Amino acid sequence: MKTLTPLKESIGFTPGHATIKAAHILQKTKSKLGLSRPFPAFIETPIPDVDTLAIQDIDVSNPFLYRQNKWQSYFKRLRDECPVHYQNKSAFGPFWSVTRYEDIVYVDKHHELFSAEPIIMLGPVPEGLEKLETFIAMDPPRHDEQRKAVQSVVAPQNLKEMETLIRTRTAEKLDKLPTGVPFDWVQEVSIDLTALMLATLFDFPIDERTKLAEWSDIVGANPEGTGGQGNADDVYLAASEVMKRFSLMWREKEAQQKGGKALGFDLLSLLLKDENTKDMINNPLGFLGNIALLIVGGNDTTRNSMTCGVHMMHQLPEQFEKVKADPSLIPNMVSEIIRWQTPLAYMRRVAKQDVELNGKTIKKGDKVVMWYVSGNRDERNIDRPDEFLVDRKDARKHLSFGFGIHRCMGNRLAEMQLRILWEEMLERFDKIEVIGQPKYIQSNFVKGYESLQVRLTAKQSAPQ
Amino acid sequence: MSNITFIEHNGEQHSVEIEEGKTLMEIAMNNGIPGVDADCGGECACGTCHVIVNPSWFDKTGNTNNDELQMLDMTPERESSSRLSCQITVTKDMNGMEVRIPEFQM
Ligand code: HEM
Ligand code: FES
């Protein structure tokens, strides 16, 4: 299990910090008194062949379905036999699964029928943090206002400013990688490059960037939310650390601004410059929610796409040869990687009224899960969906970023980062070999890799 | 022959023939106009088919419904005559219309 590394400096009292601490104490006390929500521990057992199960017993919320990489046949059966499927005995309570591409687009588009509140994971909001505000889990009009306030930080105009810096940092990282000997790509490259990118976005101290990855992992691993391996206490500790750190950074930048120094293009500077958000810090749970959303949203997703690409280039050397021969395929390949990986397996909604969907009646108040991971393999909408093709036509038409008003805000940033990674990889390496078997994450939400051992072969004419 | 002109961000112009009944997005895609992604394939759900209609032609492009306004709200280069091209059905009345493509789609 992960433990938190201590923050470098100790920071004084902030109002947000106190709020989270109070939530944590409440949760701990309830837990001691046996009043907190009971939650069963997940014990791994081999995932059976899907054909041995009755349709109503299929439970795609089982986090081991992903860890054991068995999800493909499960979703194929649901798409073919029961595309809108009800499961009422899961560890996360009853929920509907929407598994076909077109139905998923329908649910994602119709925010007036399907609410994103109060949270977009299968499980509930951690106790005491019900008031945490993140716009991914808000309906209009509040969603629209909050998204508008922060989206300029990842708008393409701003990305242009950041591209050179991200490329330099990527190149430095790749130049330091060993060749000819195996190492863990996840730890060495994917986690670190993603943290570097987020540190750039937040103007966060580079030498403390591992904190960004740690915080995100803790939220993603919350067992009650996603079936992960985390522990509930960590969620509160991480929340209070993020609050401390970012409040301090905010105050520093605010002082800078008052002292007449120009602010940069990082997230906090943009928020401080905007009339609508310059006082955001006075609403601690709103402030925390927005920061946390960007940290989490940008972390595992891009990270696991980076790993997926390397894995595929090993499995399909002829596809690697194709991109090497024609690097102009890289943007297309990036979209194909993001489809193939589907870094977030689903988003969850709650029906706001009774809704008919593909012959089933979803009742008001029911949980509805849009399984992007299934829709991205739907043969009804995607040609040869189980093949990974760097030159796939219409590669951009995948579900991994969602659709509608919640469509991923960081999509262009993620694509840019992956494009830069592959442009720089092709400059340096000729061959990518995966050693042994990849290890996949235990979670029904974050679809990804725990580790992937690789060995790289340098290009004859590589720079340096 | 009736035409619509797409103007790229760098000023390059592409004049394409009107196909009545098609959406403006479909016409852009069929003619390989650069700068229109149309990731959702015309569902009004991605915002990546954003165009800026020459204001004098704006009224000819029909109504902008709420869903479209909401998606437009999230596009960074939005202007007062912005539209999602998948929500415009092309008619003969649009002969001579000019639409600009933003620098970026998002
Ligand atoms: C390959 C990488 C990524 C994938 C697959 C991904 C996936 C998603 C998905 C599925 C959604 C929800 C869509 C919906 O409900 O319809 C989302 C929303 C979001 N993502 Fe990403 N994401 C990625 C990278 C990023 C990055 C790099 C950032 C920012 C640094 C980011 C920030 C956000 C935010 C802020 C939202 C909420 C948008 C809203 O509710 O309006 N994402 N993302
Ligand atoms: S094509 Fe997606 S909104 Fe027009």
XYZ file of C-alpha atoms and ligand atoms in Angstrom:
617
model
C 0.000 0.000 0.000
C 1.122 3.534 -0.725
C 2.141 5.804 2.127
C 2.397 9.539 1.849
C 5.791 11.150 1.785
C 5.878 14.200 4.070
C 5.444 17.647 2.591
C 8.642 19.653 2.515
C 7.701 22.598 4.619
C 5.082 22.782 7.300
C 2.496 25.320 6.469
C 0.346 27.287 8.820
C -3.353 27.082 9.339
C -5.669 27.534 6.371
C -9.467 27.535 6.569
C -9.826 24.744 4.003
C -7.420 22.580 5.880
C -9.597 22.854 8.980
C -12.702 21.850 7.028
C -11.089 18.663 5.787
C -9.645 17.829 9.132
C -13.110 18.116 10.616
C -14.464 15.732 7.983
C -11.717 13.267 8.750
C -12.319 13.375 12.509
C -16.018 12.885 11.932
C -15.379 9.887 9.721
C -12.889 8.366 12.176
C -15.234 8.820 15.111
C -18.160 7.320 13.241
C -15.973 4.464 12.185
C -14.962 3.764 15.816
C -18.576 3.843 16.929
C -19.529 1.503 14.130
C -21.725 4.198 12.579
C -19.810 4.661 9.380
C -20.871 2.903 6.197
C -19.701 -0.693 6.243
C -17.777 -1.714 3.174
C -16.673 -5.241 2.300
C -13.021 -5.892 1.538
C -12.348 -7.073 -1.999
C -10.769 -10.485 -2.180
C -9.342 -11.561 -5.470
C -10.652 -14.750 -7.049
C -10.169 -15.912 -10.630
C -12.689 -14.305 -12.983
C -14.795 -17.089 -14.532
C -15.443 -17.486 -18.228
C -18.402 -15.211 -19.016
C -20.279 -18.033 -20.760
C -20.614 -19.883 -17.461
C -22.723 -17.070 -15.987
C -26.403 -16.241 -16.162
C -26.869 -12.779 -17.646
C -28.203 -11.291 -14.401
C -25.091 -12.477 -12.549
C -22.691 -10.538 -14.733
C -21.134 -7.870 -12.527
C -18.832 -5.534 -14.424
C -18.169 -3.477 -11.289
C -15.843 -6.233 -10.054
C -12.424 -4.531 -9.923
C -10.652 -7.810 -10.727
C -12.275 -7.995 -14.119
C -9.814 -5.268 -15.091
C -6.873 -6.463 -13.061
C -7.167 -9.854 -14.763
C -7.791 -8.232 -18.148
C -10.981 -10.241 -18.732
C -13.371 -7.396 -19.411
C -13.506 -7.791 -23.200
C -15.675 -10.944 -23.326
C -17.907 -9.687 -20.517
C -18.809 -6.495 -22.323
C -19.180 -8.231 -25.667
C -21.802 -10.497 -24.138
C -23.634 -7.534 -22.610
C -23.524 -5.557 -25.873
C -24.918 -8.505 -27.802
C -27.451 -9.912 -25.360
C -28.389 -7.205 -22.917
C -26.985 -3.811 -23.915
C -28.752 -1.998 -21.080
C -28.151 -4.305 -18.145
C -29.277 -4.196 -14.523
C -27.101 -5.562 -11.745
C -28.660 -5.373 -8.280
C -26.254 -7.296 -6.067
C -22.967 -5.506 -6.611
C -20.725 -4.282 -3.797
C -21.574 -0.780 -4.983
C -25.340 -1.277 -4.853
C -27.678 -1.677 -7.822
C -26.764 -0.009 -11.121
C -27.543 -0.018 -14.839
C -24.782 -0.649 -17.359
C -24.995 1.077 -20.736
C -22.638 -0.736 -23.072
C -23.305 0.243 -26.709
C -21.641 3.243 -28.341
C -24.845 4.966 -29.412
C -26.616 4.532 -26.099
C -23.575 5.914 -24.292
C -23.561 9.038 -26.461
C -27.279 9.386 -25.753
C -26.832 9.273 -21.976
C -23.771 11.537 -22.015
C -25.588 14.120 -24.164
C -28.788 14.175 -22.162
C -27.673 15.837 -18.961
C -31.246 16.971 -18.390
C -32.250 13.283 -18.012
C -29.095 11.964 -16.360
C -27.437 13.912 -13.564
C -23.678 13.825 -12.903
C -24.305 14.657 -9.244
C -23.128 13.842 -6.627
C -20.154 11.861 -7.982
C -19.107 10.090 -11.168
C -17.629 6.932 -9.677
C -19.754 3.912 -8.837
C -19.455 4.292 -5.081
C -20.565 7.210 -2.893
C -18.770 10.444 -1.981
C -16.378 9.895 0.979
C -18.177 10.674 4.242
C -17.831 14.259 5.356
C -16.673 15.448 1.930
C -20.176 15.671 0.469
C -19.753 19.388 -0.036
C -16.583 19.087 -2.072
C -17.279 20.898 -5.329
C -15.955 19.551 -8.574
C -17.649 20.482 -11.787
C -17.238 17.043 -13.359
C -19.923 16.038 -10.892
C -22.190 19.074 -11.276
C -25.139 19.805 -13.515
C -25.775 23.097 -15.311
C -25.808 25.945 -14.604
C -23.129 25.555 -11.898
C -21.084 23.196 -14.025
C -20.897 25.659 -16.899
C -19.830 28.579 -14.690
C -17.074 26.653 -12.959
C -15.725 25.010 -16.073
C -15.529 28.354 -17.824
C -13.485 29.739 -14.973
C -10.682 27.217 -15.326
C -10.745 25.963 -18.879
C -8.459 28.615 -20.322
C -5.515 26.926 -18.587
C -5.785 23.965 -20.937
C -7.187 25.813 -23.947
C -5.062 25.315 -27.048
C -3.844 28.946 -26.969
C -2.273 28.360 -23.594
C -0.943 24.957 -24.620
C 1.046 26.639 -27.367
C 2.865 28.525 -24.609
C 3.597 25.295 -22.777
C 4.551 23.019 -25.653
C 8.247 23.916 -25.737
C 8.643 23.442 -22.012
C 6.867 20.092 -22.071
C 8.978 18.966 -25.016
C 12.226 19.960 -23.301
C 11.231 18.126 -20.149
C 10.174 15.051 -22.099
C 13.419 15.009 -24.076
C 15.507 15.324 -20.904
C 13.671 12.403 -19.382
C 14.093 10.171 -22.431
C 17.769 11.043 -22.756
C 18.374 9.673 -19.276
C 16.678 6.322 -19.863
C 18.857 3.207 -19.875
C 19.116 1.221 -23.089
C 19.666 -2.503 -23.339
C 18.525 -3.207 -19.777
C 14.985 -3.703 -18.471
C 13.287 -1.079 -16.300
C 9.727 -0.286 -15.218
C 8.269 2.059 -17.807
C 5.323 2.964 -15.560
C 7.452 4.195 -12.685
C 10.311 5.700 -14.666
C 8.483 7.346 -17.514
C 4.683 7.414 -17.403
C 4.271 8.502 -13.792
C 7.105 10.956 -13.875
C 6.331 12.581 -17.219
C 2.706 13.048 -16.261
C 3.713 14.590 -12.941
C 6.158 16.861 -14.786
C 3.388 17.985 -17.101
C 1.037 18.724 -14.216
C 3.785 20.523 -12.330
C 4.221 22.688 -15.433
C 0.489 23.343 -15.582
C 0.349 24.313 -11.899
C 3.764 25.943 -11.646
C 4.311 23.410 -8.865
C 7.847 22.823 -7.512
C 9.443 20.341 -9.915
C 11.374 18.540 -7.212
C 8.141 17.802 -5.353
C 6.231 16.553 -8.355
C 5.858 12.997 -7.023
C 3.308 14.442 -4.592
C 0.994 15.195 -7.503
C 1.042 11.568 -8.603
C 0.580 10.302 -5.039
C -2.440 12.473 -4.342
C -4.093 11.401 -7.533
C -3.422 7.717 -6.891
C -5.042 7.936 -3.490
C -8.259 9.358 -4.855
C -8.360 6.801 -7.685
C -7.689 3.899 -5.314
C -10.516 4.645 -2.878
C -12.016 1.154 -2.318
C -15.515 2.398 -1.656
C -15.532 4.434 -4.865
C -13.809 2.180 -7.389
C -12.861 -1.109 -5.735
C -9.241 -0.030 -5.490
C -6.608 -0.963 -2.942
C -6.366 2.331 -1.099
C -7.400 3.192 2.412
C -10.005 5.686 3.507
C -7.755 7.675 5.870
C -5.406 8.533 3.035
C -8.143 10.326 1.139
C -8.485 12.866 3.952
C -4.765 13.227 4.425
C -4.262 13.816 0.725
C -7.127 16.312 0.604
C -5.689 18.292 3.475
C -2.211 18.288 1.948
C -3.488 19.510 -1.417
C -5.396 22.221 0.380
C -2.355 23.379 2.345
C -0.001 23.318 -0.583
C -2.209 25.087 -3.071
C -3.481 27.682 -0.594
C 0.091 28.645 0.085
C 0.896 28.839 -3.606
C -2.218 30.936 -4.115
C -1.187 33.394 -1.397
C 2.298 33.684 -2.867
C 0.979 34.458 -6.302
C -1.551 36.873 -4.893
C 1.270 38.737 -3.137
C 3.226 38.731 -6.385
C 0.275 40.210 -8.209
C -0.223 42.897 -5.548
C 3.467 43.712 -5.760
C 2.959 44.493 -9.442
C 4.699 41.401 -10.810
C 3.112 39.880 -13.888
C 1.497 36.489 -13.369
C 2.213 33.512 -15.597
C 0.043 31.100 -17.557
C -0.300 28.476 -14.852
C -3.655 27.484 -13.358
C -3.542 29.585 -10.190
C -2.313 32.656 -12.041
C -5.141 32.372 -14.541
C -7.672 32.016 -11.736
C -6.223 35.020 -9.941
C -6.323 37.118 -13.098
C -9.984 36.328 -13.783
C -12.548 38.629 -12.206
C -14.935 35.695 -11.649
C -12.455 33.475 -9.855
C -10.015 35.799 -8.128
C -11.646 35.132 -4.753
C -12.048 31.404 -5.243
C -9.900 30.646 -2.235
C -12.625 31.985 0.045
C -14.676 28.913 -0.796
C -12.242 26.224 0.375
C -14.207 23.189 -0.782
C -14.772 24.751 -4.186
C -11.120 25.655 -4.487
C -9.978 22.205 -3.423
C -12.484 20.508 -5.712
C -11.272 22.316 -8.788
C -7.602 21.747 -8.073
C -8.185 18.100 -7.224
C -10.171 17.586 -10.407
C -7.265 18.758 -12.527
C -4.712 16.747 -10.579
C -6.744 13.561 -10.786
C -8.149 14.156 -14.255
C -4.749 14.697 -15.762
C -2.825 12.017 -13.979
C -3.658 8.323 -14.382
C -5.355 8.995 -17.685
C -2.354 10.345 -19.551
C -0.024 8.068 -17.607
C -1.795 4.897 -18.641
C -2.061 6.031 -22.235
C 1.712 6.457 -22.254
C 2.159 2.913 -21.042
C -0.441 1.502 -23.406
C 1.390 2.909 -26.423
C 4.628 1.235 -25.453
C 2.839 -2.048 -24.780
C 1.184 -1.972 -28.196
C 4.386 -1.108 -30.044
C 5.882 -4.242 -28.522
C 2.902 -6.438 -29.318
C 2.512 -5.135 -32.842
C 5.960 -4.411 -34.269
C 4.509 -3.951 -37.763
C 2.448 -1.031 -36.429
C 5.588 0.453 -34.915
C 7.333 0.132 -38.280
C 4.450 1.995 -39.893
C 4.801 5.035 -37.620
C 8.555 4.979 -37.886
C 8.247 5.065 -41.668
C 5.666 7.845 -41.495
C 5.791 9.939 -38.311
C 2.933 12.074 -39.613
C 0.762 9.206 -38.358
C 1.591 10.096 -34.751
C -1.516 12.226 -34.035
C -3.702 9.459 -35.411
C -1.830 6.849 -33.429
C -2.343 8.941 -30.289
C -6.119 8.862 -30.777
C -5.976 5.113 -31.362
C -3.972 4.641 -28.153
C -6.534 6.643 -26.199
C -9.390 4.580 -27.668
C -7.587 1.319 -27.004
C -6.688 2.169 -23.440
C -9.912 3.941 -22.440
C -8.134 5.264 -19.325
C -11.397 5.926 -17.505
C -13.622 2.888 -17.920
C -16.862 4.790 -17.279
C -18.662 7.825 -15.947
C -21.653 7.346 -13.683
C -24.966 9.221 -13.811
C -28.258 9.186 -11.882
C -31.590 9.198 -13.766
C -33.567 12.367 -13.035
C -36.821 10.812 -14.258
C -37.979 7.467 -15.656
C -36.244 6.927 -19.002
C -36.732 4.268 -21.701
C -33.409 3.120 -23.108
C -33.023 0.306 -25.616
C -36.170 -1.434 -24.354
C -35.484 -1.068 -20.630
C -37.099 1.338 -18.195
C -34.592 3.089 -16.017
C -36.326 4.462 -12.932
C -35.832 7.919 -11.508
C -32.981 7.796 -8.981
C -31.278 4.713 -10.493
C -27.521 4.754 -11.041
C -26.555 4.570 -14.715
C -23.010 3.702 -15.758
C -21.743 4.594 -19.245
C -19.090 2.008 -19.982
C -16.799 3.833 -22.415
C -14.514 0.814 -22.310
C -17.305 -1.226 -23.910
C -18.517 1.405 -26.374
C -14.974 1.787 -27.680
C -15.130 -1.864 -28.778
C -18.653 -1.748 -30.177
C -18.578 -3.372 -33.596
C -21.815 -1.524 -34.456
C -19.934 1.774 -34.609
C -16.267 0.966 -34.914
C -14.805 -1.008 -37.758
C -12.657 -3.976 -36.602
C -12.797 -2.668 -33.005
C -10.487 -5.308 -31.548
C -7.613 -4.354 -33.794
C -5.117 -1.645 -32.893
C -4.379 0.342 -36.065
C -2.105 3.389 -36.071
C -3.642 4.472 -39.368
C -7.261 3.794 -38.401
C -9.661 5.991 -40.313
C -11.777 8.147 -37.974
C -9.537 7.306 -35.030
C -10.766 10.451 -33.267
C -14.277 9.036 -33.051
C -13.839 7.240 -29.752
C -15.592 7.593 -26.408
C -12.575 7.904 -24.112
C -13.053 11.648 -23.569
C -16.814 11.395 -23.154
C -19.271 13.622 -24.993
C -21.574 16.504 -24.150
C -21.046 19.246 -21.610
C -18.640 17.180 -19.490
C -16.432 16.200 -22.415
C -12.867 16.038 -21.171
C -11.450 19.491 -20.704
C -7.855 18.265 -20.855
C -8.184 16.323 -24.101
C -5.947 18.607 -26.143
C -3.326 18.654 -23.436
C -3.348 14.863 -23.192
C -3.083 14.524 -26.957
C -0.260 17.032 -27.103
C 1.693 15.251 -24.414
C 1.343 11.882 -26.054
C 2.242 13.331 -29.435
C 5.391 14.914 -28.009
C 6.303 11.669 -26.268
C 6.073 9.672 -29.494
C 7.825 12.303 -31.589
C 10.716 12.227 -29.148
C 10.648 8.425 -28.810
C 11.018 7.953 -32.561
C 14.047 10.246 -32.526
C 15.801 8.012 -30.019
C 14.659 4.420 -30.010
C 14.464 1.758 -32.623
C 13.008 -1.105 -30.695
C 10.754 -1.489 -27.676
C 10.532 -4.857 -25.941
C 8.244 -5.706 -23.064
C 9.767 -8.198 -20.652
C 7.369 -10.522 -18.842
C 3.712 -9.759 -18.243
C 2.244 -6.340 -17.522
C 0.471 -5.876 -14.201
C -2.900 -4.183 -14.382
C -4.546 -1.952 -11.790
C -7.295 -3.185 -9.484
C -10.097 -0.703 -10.076
C -13.319 -0.590 -12.011
C -12.740 3.074 -12.858
C -9.085 3.770 -13.624
C -8.066 1.372 -16.348
C -4.344 1.075 -16.272
C -1.013 -0.507 -15.598
C 0.728 -1.018 -12.303
C 3.994 -1.965 -13.988
C 5.438 -2.760 -17.402
C 9.036 -3.890 -17.703
C 10.598 -2.751 -20.955
C 13.951 -2.790 -22.698
C 14.795 -0.101 -25.227
C 17.231 -0.245 -28.109
C 18.772 3.062 -29.108
C 18.572 4.248 -32.684
C 21.930 4.156 -34.462
C 21.851 7.859 -35.189
C 20.229 8.959 -31.925
C 21.045 12.468 -30.705
C 23.615 13.027 -27.906
C -22.956 26.168 -59.365
C -23.429 27.463 -55.803
C -20.602 27.622 -53.313
C -19.644 28.121 -49.707
C -16.165 29.318 -48.771
C -14.284 28.011 -45.756
C -11.434 30.257 -44.586
C -8.736 28.603 -42.534
C -7.061 30.388 -39.651
C -4.002 31.044 -41.832
C -6.197 32.733 -44.414
C -6.305 29.908 -46.920
C -9.644 29.730 -48.702
C -11.536 26.653 -49.874
C -14.558 27.092 -52.033
C -16.810 24.033 -52.065
C -19.984 23.151 -53.824
C -23.279 23.268 -51.935
C -24.989 19.930 -51.410
C -28.463 20.815 -50.252
C -29.758 18.961 -47.215
C -26.329 17.992 -45.941
C -24.923 19.630 -42.841
C -22.129 22.141 -43.199
C -19.930 19.794 -41.140
C -20.553 16.942 -43.603
C -19.646 19.184 -46.504
C -16.438 20.208 -44.736
C -15.560 16.565 -44.074
C -16.440 15.401 -47.588
C -14.172 18.073 -49.017
C -11.328 17.431 -46.574
C -11.353 20.961 -45.163
C -8.530 21.146 -42.583
C -9.350 22.352 -39.078
C -12.747 20.707 -38.606
C -12.488 17.558 -36.460
C -16.136 16.640 -35.812
C -15.198 14.024 -33.219
C -18.793 13.117 -32.345
C -19.886 12.763 -35.942
C -22.619 15.401 -35.795
C -24.269 14.675 -32.453
C -23.826 18.229 -31.145
C -21.804 16.630 -28.364
C -18.139 17.526 -28.919
C -17.865 21.102 -30.165
C -15.005 20.293 -32.548
C -16.851 21.371 -35.689
C -16.887 25.017 -34.604
C -17.007 27.665 -37.339
C -17.478 31.420 -37.292
C -20.035 32.532 -39.834
C -19.523 35.818 -41.605
C -21.987 37.989 -39.617
C -23.869 39.113 -42.700
C -24.744 35.464 -43.362
C -25.525 34.497 -39.781
C -29.309 34.833 -40.088
C -29.332 32.443 -43.033
C -27.874 29.624 -40.936
C -31.026 28.958 -38.915
C -31.686 28.683 -35.189
C -29.115 27.837 -32.568
C -30.796 25.607 -30.001
C -29.909 25.300 -26.318
C -27.729 22.215 -26.659
C -25.634 23.930 -29.271
C -25.340 27.121 -27.218
C -24.138 25.083 -24.274
C -21.458 23.349 -26.331
C -20.431 26.651 -27.931
C -20.047 28.095 -24.471
C -17.126 25.737 -23.921
C -15.241 26.642 -27.093
C -12.385 29.017 -26.399
C -12.491 31.047 -29.620
C -16.210 31.650 -29.583
C -17.523 34.778 -31.323
C -21.009 36.217 -31.609
C -21.593 34.500 -34.957
C -20.113 31.139 -33.909
C -21.957 27.952 -34.849
C -21.391 24.241 -34.717
C -21.266 23.311 -38.376
C -23.021 19.969 -37.759
C -26.098 21.921 -36.688
C -26.378 23.933 -39.915
C -28.334 22.374 -42.762
C -27.059 23.714 -46.030
C -29.509 25.326 -48.476
C -29.226 27.008 -51.853
C -29.715 30.331 -50.043
C -26.211 29.995 -48.691
C -24.619 30.522 -52.086
C -21.636 32.819 -51.499
C -21.535 32.343 -47.704
C -18.186 32.607 -45.951
C -17.288 30.803 -42.728
C -14.026 31.020 -40.817
C -12.438 28.092 -39.051
C -10.963 28.882 -35.612
C -7.270 28.354 -34.932
C -8.047 25.411 -32.662
C -10.940 23.060 -32.075
C -11.582 21.969 -28.525
C -5.960 10.465 -22.165
C -6.213 11.280 -21.181
C -7.571 11.601 -20.619
C -8.749 10.891 -20.683
C -9.006 9.568 -21.359
C -9.744 11.663 -19.972
C -11.078 11.276 -19.819
C -12.075 12.079 -19.317
C -13.475 11.727 -19.256
C -14.064 10.403 -19.711
C -14.156 12.769 -18.731
C -15.657 12.853 -18.469
C -16.417 13.009 -19.753
C -17.916 12.926 -19.629
O -18.455 12.870 -18.508
O -18.582 12.940 -20.670
C -13.180 13.789 -18.429
C -13.479 15.004 -17.872
C -12.522 15.891 -17.455
N -11.161 15.801 -17.657
Fe -10.166 14.355 -18.661
N -9.166 12.803 -19.490
C -7.838 12.810 -19.859
C -6.907 13.792 -19.582
C -7.175 14.927 -18.876
C -6.203 15.939 -18.548
C -4.749 15.932 -18.973
C -6.854 16.882 -17.803
C -6.367 18.160 -17.199
C -5.211 18.431 -16.804
C -8.228 16.463 -17.682
C -9.211 17.170 -17.025
C -10.562 16.889 -17.068
C -11.588 17.726 -16.476
C -11.366 19.027 -15.736
C -12.818 17.100 -16.719
C -14.209 17.587 -16.308
C -14.900 18.247 -17.449
C -16.343 18.654 -17.165
O -17.003 18.051 -16.314
O -16.814 19.599 -17.801
N -8.394 15.282 -18.346
N -11.926 13.350 -18.801
S -19.504 17.212 -34.840
Fe -19.478 17.136 -32.681
S -20.561 18.933 -32.207
Fe -20.568 18.977 -34.342
